[in-house]
PDB file of C-alpha atoms and ligand atoms in Angstrom:
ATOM      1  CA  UNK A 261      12.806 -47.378  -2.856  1.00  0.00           C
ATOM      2  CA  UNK A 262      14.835 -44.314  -3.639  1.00  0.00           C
ATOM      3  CA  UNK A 263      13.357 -43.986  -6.813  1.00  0.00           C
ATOM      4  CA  UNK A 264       9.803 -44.155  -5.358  1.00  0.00           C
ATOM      5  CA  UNK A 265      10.854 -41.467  -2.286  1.00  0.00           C
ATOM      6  CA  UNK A 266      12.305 -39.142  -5.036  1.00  0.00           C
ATOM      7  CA  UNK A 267       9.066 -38.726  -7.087  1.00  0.00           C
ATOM      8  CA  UNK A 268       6.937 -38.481  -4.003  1.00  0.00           C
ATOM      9  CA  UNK A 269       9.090 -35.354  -3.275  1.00  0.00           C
ATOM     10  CA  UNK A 270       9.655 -34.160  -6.876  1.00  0.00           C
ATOM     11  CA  UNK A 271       5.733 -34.314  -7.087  1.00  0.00           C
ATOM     12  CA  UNK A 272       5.079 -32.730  -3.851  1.00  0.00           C
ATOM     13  CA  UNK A 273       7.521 -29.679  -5.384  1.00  0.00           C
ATOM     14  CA  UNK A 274       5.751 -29.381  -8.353  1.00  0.00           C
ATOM     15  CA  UNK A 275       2.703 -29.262  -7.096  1.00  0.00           C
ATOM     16  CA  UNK A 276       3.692 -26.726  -4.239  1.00  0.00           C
ATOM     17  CA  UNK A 277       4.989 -24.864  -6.812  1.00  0.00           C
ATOM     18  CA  UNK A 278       2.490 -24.800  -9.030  1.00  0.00           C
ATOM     19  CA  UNK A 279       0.099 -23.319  -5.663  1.00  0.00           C
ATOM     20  CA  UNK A 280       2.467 -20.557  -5.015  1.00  0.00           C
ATOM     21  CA  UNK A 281       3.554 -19.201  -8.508  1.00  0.00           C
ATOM     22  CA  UNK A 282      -0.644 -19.198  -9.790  1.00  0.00           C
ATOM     23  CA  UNK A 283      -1.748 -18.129  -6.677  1.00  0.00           C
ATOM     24  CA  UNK A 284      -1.289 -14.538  -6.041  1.00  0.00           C
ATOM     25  CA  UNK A 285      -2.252 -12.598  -2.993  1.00  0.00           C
ATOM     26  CA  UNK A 286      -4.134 -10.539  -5.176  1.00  0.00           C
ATOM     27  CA  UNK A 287      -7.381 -12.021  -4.718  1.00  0.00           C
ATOM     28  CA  UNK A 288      -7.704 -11.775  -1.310  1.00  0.00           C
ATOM     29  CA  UNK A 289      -7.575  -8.151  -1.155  1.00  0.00           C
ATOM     30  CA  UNK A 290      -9.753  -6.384  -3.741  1.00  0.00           C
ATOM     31  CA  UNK A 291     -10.162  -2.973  -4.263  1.00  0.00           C
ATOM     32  CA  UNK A 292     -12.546  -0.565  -6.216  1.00  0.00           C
ATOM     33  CA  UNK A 293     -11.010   0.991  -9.340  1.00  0.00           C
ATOM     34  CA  UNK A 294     -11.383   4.185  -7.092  1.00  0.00           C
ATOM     35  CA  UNK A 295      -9.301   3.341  -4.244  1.00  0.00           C
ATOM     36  CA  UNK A 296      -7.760   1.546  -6.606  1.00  0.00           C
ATOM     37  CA  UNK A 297      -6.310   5.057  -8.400  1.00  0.00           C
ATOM     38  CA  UNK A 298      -5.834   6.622  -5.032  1.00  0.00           C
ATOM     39  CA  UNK A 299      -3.147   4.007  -3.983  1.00  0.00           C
ATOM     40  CA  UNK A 300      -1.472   3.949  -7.391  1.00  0.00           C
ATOM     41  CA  UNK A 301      -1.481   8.065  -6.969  1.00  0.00           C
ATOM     42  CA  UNK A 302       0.500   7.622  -3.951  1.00  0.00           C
ATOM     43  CA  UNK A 303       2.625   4.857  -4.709  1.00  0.00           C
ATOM     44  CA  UNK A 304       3.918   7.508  -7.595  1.00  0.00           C
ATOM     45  CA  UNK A 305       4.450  10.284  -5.247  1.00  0.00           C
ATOM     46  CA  UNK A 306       6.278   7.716  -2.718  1.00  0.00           C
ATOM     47  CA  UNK A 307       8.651   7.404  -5.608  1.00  0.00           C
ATOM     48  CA  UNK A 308       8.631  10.734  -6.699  1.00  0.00           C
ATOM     49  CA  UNK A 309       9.416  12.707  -3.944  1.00  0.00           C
ATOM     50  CA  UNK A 310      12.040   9.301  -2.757  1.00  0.00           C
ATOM     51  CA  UNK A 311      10.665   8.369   0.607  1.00  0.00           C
ATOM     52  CA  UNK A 312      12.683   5.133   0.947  1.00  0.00           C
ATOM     53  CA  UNK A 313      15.741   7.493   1.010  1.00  0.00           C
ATOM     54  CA  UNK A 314      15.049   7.868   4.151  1.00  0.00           C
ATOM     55  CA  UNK A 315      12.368   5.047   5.123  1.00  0.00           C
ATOM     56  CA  UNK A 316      11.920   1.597   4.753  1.00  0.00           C
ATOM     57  CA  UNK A 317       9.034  -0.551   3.598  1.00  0.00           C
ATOM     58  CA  UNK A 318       9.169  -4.381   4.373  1.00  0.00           C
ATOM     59  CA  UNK A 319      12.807  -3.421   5.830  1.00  0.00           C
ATOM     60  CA  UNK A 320      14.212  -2.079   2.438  1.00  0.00           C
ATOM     61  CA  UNK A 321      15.000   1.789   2.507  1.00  0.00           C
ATOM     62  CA  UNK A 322      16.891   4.512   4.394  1.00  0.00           C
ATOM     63  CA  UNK A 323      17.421   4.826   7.510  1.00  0.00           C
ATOM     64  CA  UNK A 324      17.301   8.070   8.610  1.00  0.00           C
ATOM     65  CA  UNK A 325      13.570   7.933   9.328  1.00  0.00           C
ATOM     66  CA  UNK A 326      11.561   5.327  10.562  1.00  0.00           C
ATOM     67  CA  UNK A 327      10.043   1.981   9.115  1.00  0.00           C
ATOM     68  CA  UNK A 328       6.489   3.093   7.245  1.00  0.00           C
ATOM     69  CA  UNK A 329       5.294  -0.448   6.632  1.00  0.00           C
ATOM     70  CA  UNK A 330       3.043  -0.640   9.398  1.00  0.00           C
ATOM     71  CA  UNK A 331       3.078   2.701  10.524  1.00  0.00           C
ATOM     72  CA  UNK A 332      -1.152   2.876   9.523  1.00  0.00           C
ATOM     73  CA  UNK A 333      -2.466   0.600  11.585  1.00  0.00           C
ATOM     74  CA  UNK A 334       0.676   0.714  14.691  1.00  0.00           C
ATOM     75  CA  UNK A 335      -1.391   1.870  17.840  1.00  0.00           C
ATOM     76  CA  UNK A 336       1.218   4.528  18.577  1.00  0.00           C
ATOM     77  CA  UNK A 337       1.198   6.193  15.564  1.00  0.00           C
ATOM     78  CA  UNK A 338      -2.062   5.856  13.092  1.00  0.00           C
ATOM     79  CA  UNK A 339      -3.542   7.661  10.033  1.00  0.00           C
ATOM     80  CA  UNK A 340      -3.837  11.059  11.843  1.00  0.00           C
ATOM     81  CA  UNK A 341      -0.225  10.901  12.719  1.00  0.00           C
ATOM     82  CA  UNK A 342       0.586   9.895   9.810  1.00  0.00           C
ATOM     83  CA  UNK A 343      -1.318  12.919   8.052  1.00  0.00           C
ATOM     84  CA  UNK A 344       0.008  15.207  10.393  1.00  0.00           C
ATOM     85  CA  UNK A 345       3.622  14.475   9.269  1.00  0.00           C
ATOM     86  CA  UNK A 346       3.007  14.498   5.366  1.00  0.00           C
ATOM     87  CA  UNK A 347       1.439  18.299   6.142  1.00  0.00           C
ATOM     88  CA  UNK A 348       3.655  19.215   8.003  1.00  0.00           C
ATOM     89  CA  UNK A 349       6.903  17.663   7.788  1.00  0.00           C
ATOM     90  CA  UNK A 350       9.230  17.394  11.165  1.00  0.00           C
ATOM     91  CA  UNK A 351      12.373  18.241  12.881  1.00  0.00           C
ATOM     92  CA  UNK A 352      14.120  16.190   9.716  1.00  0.00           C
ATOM     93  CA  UNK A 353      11.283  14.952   8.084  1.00  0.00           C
ATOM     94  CA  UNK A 354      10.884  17.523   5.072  1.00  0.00           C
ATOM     95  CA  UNK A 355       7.844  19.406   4.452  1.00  0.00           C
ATOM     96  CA  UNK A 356       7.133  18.613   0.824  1.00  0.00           C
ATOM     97  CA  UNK A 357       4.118  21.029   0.884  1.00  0.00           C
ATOM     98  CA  UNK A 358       1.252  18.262  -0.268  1.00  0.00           C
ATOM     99  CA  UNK A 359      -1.982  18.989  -1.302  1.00  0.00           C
ATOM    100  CA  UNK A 360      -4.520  17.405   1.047  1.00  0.00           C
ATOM    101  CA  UNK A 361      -5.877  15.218  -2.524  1.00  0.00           C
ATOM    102  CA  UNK A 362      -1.932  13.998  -2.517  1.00  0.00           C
ATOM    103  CA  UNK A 363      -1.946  13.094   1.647  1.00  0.00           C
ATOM    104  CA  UNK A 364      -5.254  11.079   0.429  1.00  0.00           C
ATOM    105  CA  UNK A 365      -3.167   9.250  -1.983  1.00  0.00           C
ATOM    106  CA  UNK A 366       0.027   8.706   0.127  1.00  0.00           C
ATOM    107  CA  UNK A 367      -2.131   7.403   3.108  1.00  0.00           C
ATOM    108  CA  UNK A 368      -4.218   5.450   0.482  1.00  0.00           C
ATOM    109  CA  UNK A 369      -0.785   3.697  -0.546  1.00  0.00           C
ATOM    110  CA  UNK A 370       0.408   3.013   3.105  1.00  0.00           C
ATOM    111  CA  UNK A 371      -2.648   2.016   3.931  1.00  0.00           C
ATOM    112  CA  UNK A 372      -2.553  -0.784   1.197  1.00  0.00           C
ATOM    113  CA  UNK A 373       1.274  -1.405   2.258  1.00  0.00           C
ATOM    114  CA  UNK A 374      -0.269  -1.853   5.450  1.00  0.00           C
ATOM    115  CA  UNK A 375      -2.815  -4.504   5.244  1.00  0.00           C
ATOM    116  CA  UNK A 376      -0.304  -6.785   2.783  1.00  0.00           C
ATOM    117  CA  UNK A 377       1.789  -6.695   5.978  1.00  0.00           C
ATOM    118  CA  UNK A 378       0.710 -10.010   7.434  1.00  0.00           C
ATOM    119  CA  UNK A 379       3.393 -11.531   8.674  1.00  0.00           C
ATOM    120  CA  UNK A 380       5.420  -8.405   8.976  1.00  0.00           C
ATOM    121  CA  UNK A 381       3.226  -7.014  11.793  1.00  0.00           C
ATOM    122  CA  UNK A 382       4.566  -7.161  15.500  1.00  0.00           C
ATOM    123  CA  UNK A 383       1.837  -8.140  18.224  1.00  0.00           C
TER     124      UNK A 383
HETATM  125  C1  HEC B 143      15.234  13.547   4.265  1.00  0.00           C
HETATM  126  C2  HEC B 143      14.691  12.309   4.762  1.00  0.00           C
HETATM  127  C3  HEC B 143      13.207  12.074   4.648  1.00  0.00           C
HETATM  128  C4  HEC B 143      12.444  11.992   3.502  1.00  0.00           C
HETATM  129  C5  HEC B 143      12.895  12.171   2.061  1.00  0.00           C
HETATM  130  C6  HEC B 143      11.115  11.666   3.932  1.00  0.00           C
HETATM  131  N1  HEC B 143      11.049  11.553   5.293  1.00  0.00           N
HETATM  132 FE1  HEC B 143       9.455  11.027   6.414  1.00  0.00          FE
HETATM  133  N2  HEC B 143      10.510  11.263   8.116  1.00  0.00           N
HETATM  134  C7  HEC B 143      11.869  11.529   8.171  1.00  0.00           C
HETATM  135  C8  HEC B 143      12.303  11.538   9.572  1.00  0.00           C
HETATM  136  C9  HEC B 143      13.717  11.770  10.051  1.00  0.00           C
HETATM  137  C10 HEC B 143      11.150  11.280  10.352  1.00  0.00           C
HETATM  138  C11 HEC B 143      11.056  11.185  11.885  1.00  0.00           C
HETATM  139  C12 HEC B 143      10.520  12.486  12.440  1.00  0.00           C
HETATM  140  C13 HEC B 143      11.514  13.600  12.336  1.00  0.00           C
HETATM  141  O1  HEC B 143      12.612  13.479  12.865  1.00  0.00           O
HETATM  142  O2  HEC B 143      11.188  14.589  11.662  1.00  0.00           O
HETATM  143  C14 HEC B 143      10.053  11.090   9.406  1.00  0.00           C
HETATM  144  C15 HEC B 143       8.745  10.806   9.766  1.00  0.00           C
HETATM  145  C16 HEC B 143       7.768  10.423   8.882  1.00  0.00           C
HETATM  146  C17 HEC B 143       6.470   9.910   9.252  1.00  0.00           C
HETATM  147  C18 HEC B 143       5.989   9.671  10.667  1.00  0.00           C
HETATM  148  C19 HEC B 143       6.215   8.205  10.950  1.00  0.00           C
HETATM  149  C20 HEC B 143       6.745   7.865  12.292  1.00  0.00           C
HETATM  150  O3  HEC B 143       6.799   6.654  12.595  1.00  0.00           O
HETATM  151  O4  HEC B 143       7.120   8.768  13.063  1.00  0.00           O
HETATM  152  C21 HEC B 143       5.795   9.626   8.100  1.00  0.00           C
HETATM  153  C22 HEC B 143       4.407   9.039   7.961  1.00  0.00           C
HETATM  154  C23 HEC B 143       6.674   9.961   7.001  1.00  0.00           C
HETATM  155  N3  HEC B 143       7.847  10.440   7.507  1.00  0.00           N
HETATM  156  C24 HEC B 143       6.322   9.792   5.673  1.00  0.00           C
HETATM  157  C25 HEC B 143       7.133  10.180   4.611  1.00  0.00           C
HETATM  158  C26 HEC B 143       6.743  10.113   3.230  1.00  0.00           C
HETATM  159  C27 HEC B 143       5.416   9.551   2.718  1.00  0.00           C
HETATM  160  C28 HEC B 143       7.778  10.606   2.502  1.00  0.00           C
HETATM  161  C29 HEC B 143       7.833  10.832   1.009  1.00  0.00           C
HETATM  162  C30 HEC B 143       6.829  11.709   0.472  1.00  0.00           C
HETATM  163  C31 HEC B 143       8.835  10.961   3.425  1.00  0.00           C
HETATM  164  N4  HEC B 143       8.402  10.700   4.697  1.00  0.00           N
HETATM  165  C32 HEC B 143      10.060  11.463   3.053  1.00  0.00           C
HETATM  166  C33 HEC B 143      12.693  11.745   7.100  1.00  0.00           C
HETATM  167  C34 HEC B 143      12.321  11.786   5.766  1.00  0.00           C
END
């Protein structure tokens, strides 16, 4: 009997594993090589310039600023706020003097951050 319970759960491991290591979320969000560019763009320049010194995506980051992983699509703040920030800078957020082509990118990246956020998002 124990043997029988043990492969029923060793099997049902297996093949739960086998689901969540081949299946990526990958395929459910697909972009055009375009867009595609844009967000890679800005996930450089999110490194470059060290935004999680001072913010946090998914929760990992500094804390000096806030939490960016949801700030896109967050009905208090928003993708004009958001612009208006990376142009500008703030009373501590620095202005890092950005092209508008690298604000496309940056919101491009958050943007994608954004809609991976699932089960991060508060309702
Ligand atoms: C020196 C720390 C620091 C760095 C580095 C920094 N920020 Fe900020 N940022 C802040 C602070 C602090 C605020 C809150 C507003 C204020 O006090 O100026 C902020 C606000 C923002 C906001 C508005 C979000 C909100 O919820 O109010 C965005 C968007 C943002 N930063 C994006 C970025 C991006 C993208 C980078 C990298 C290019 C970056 N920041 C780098 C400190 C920083």
């Amino acid at each position: 009997m124990k043997v029988i319970i043990f492969l029923i759960l060793f099997t049902g491991y297996i093949a739960y594993s086998i689901v969540v290591y081949t299946r990526g979320t990958d395929s459910t969000i697909i972009y055009e090589n375009k867009e595609k560019e844009q967000i890679n763009k800005g996930k450089l320049l999110f490194q470059q310039y060290n935004c999680t010194s001072c913010h946090q995506l998914y929760g990992l980051g500094g804390y000096l600023g806030p939490e960016l992983t949801t700030a896109i699509s967050d009905v208090q703040r928003g993708e004009l706020y958001v612009r208006a920030f990376l142009k500008n800078g703030g009373n501590r957020m620095p202005n890092f003097h950005f092209t508008n082509e690298e604000v496309d990118a940056l919101v491009s990246f958050l943007k994608s951050v954004d809609t991976t956020a699932i089960t991060y998002k508060r309702h």
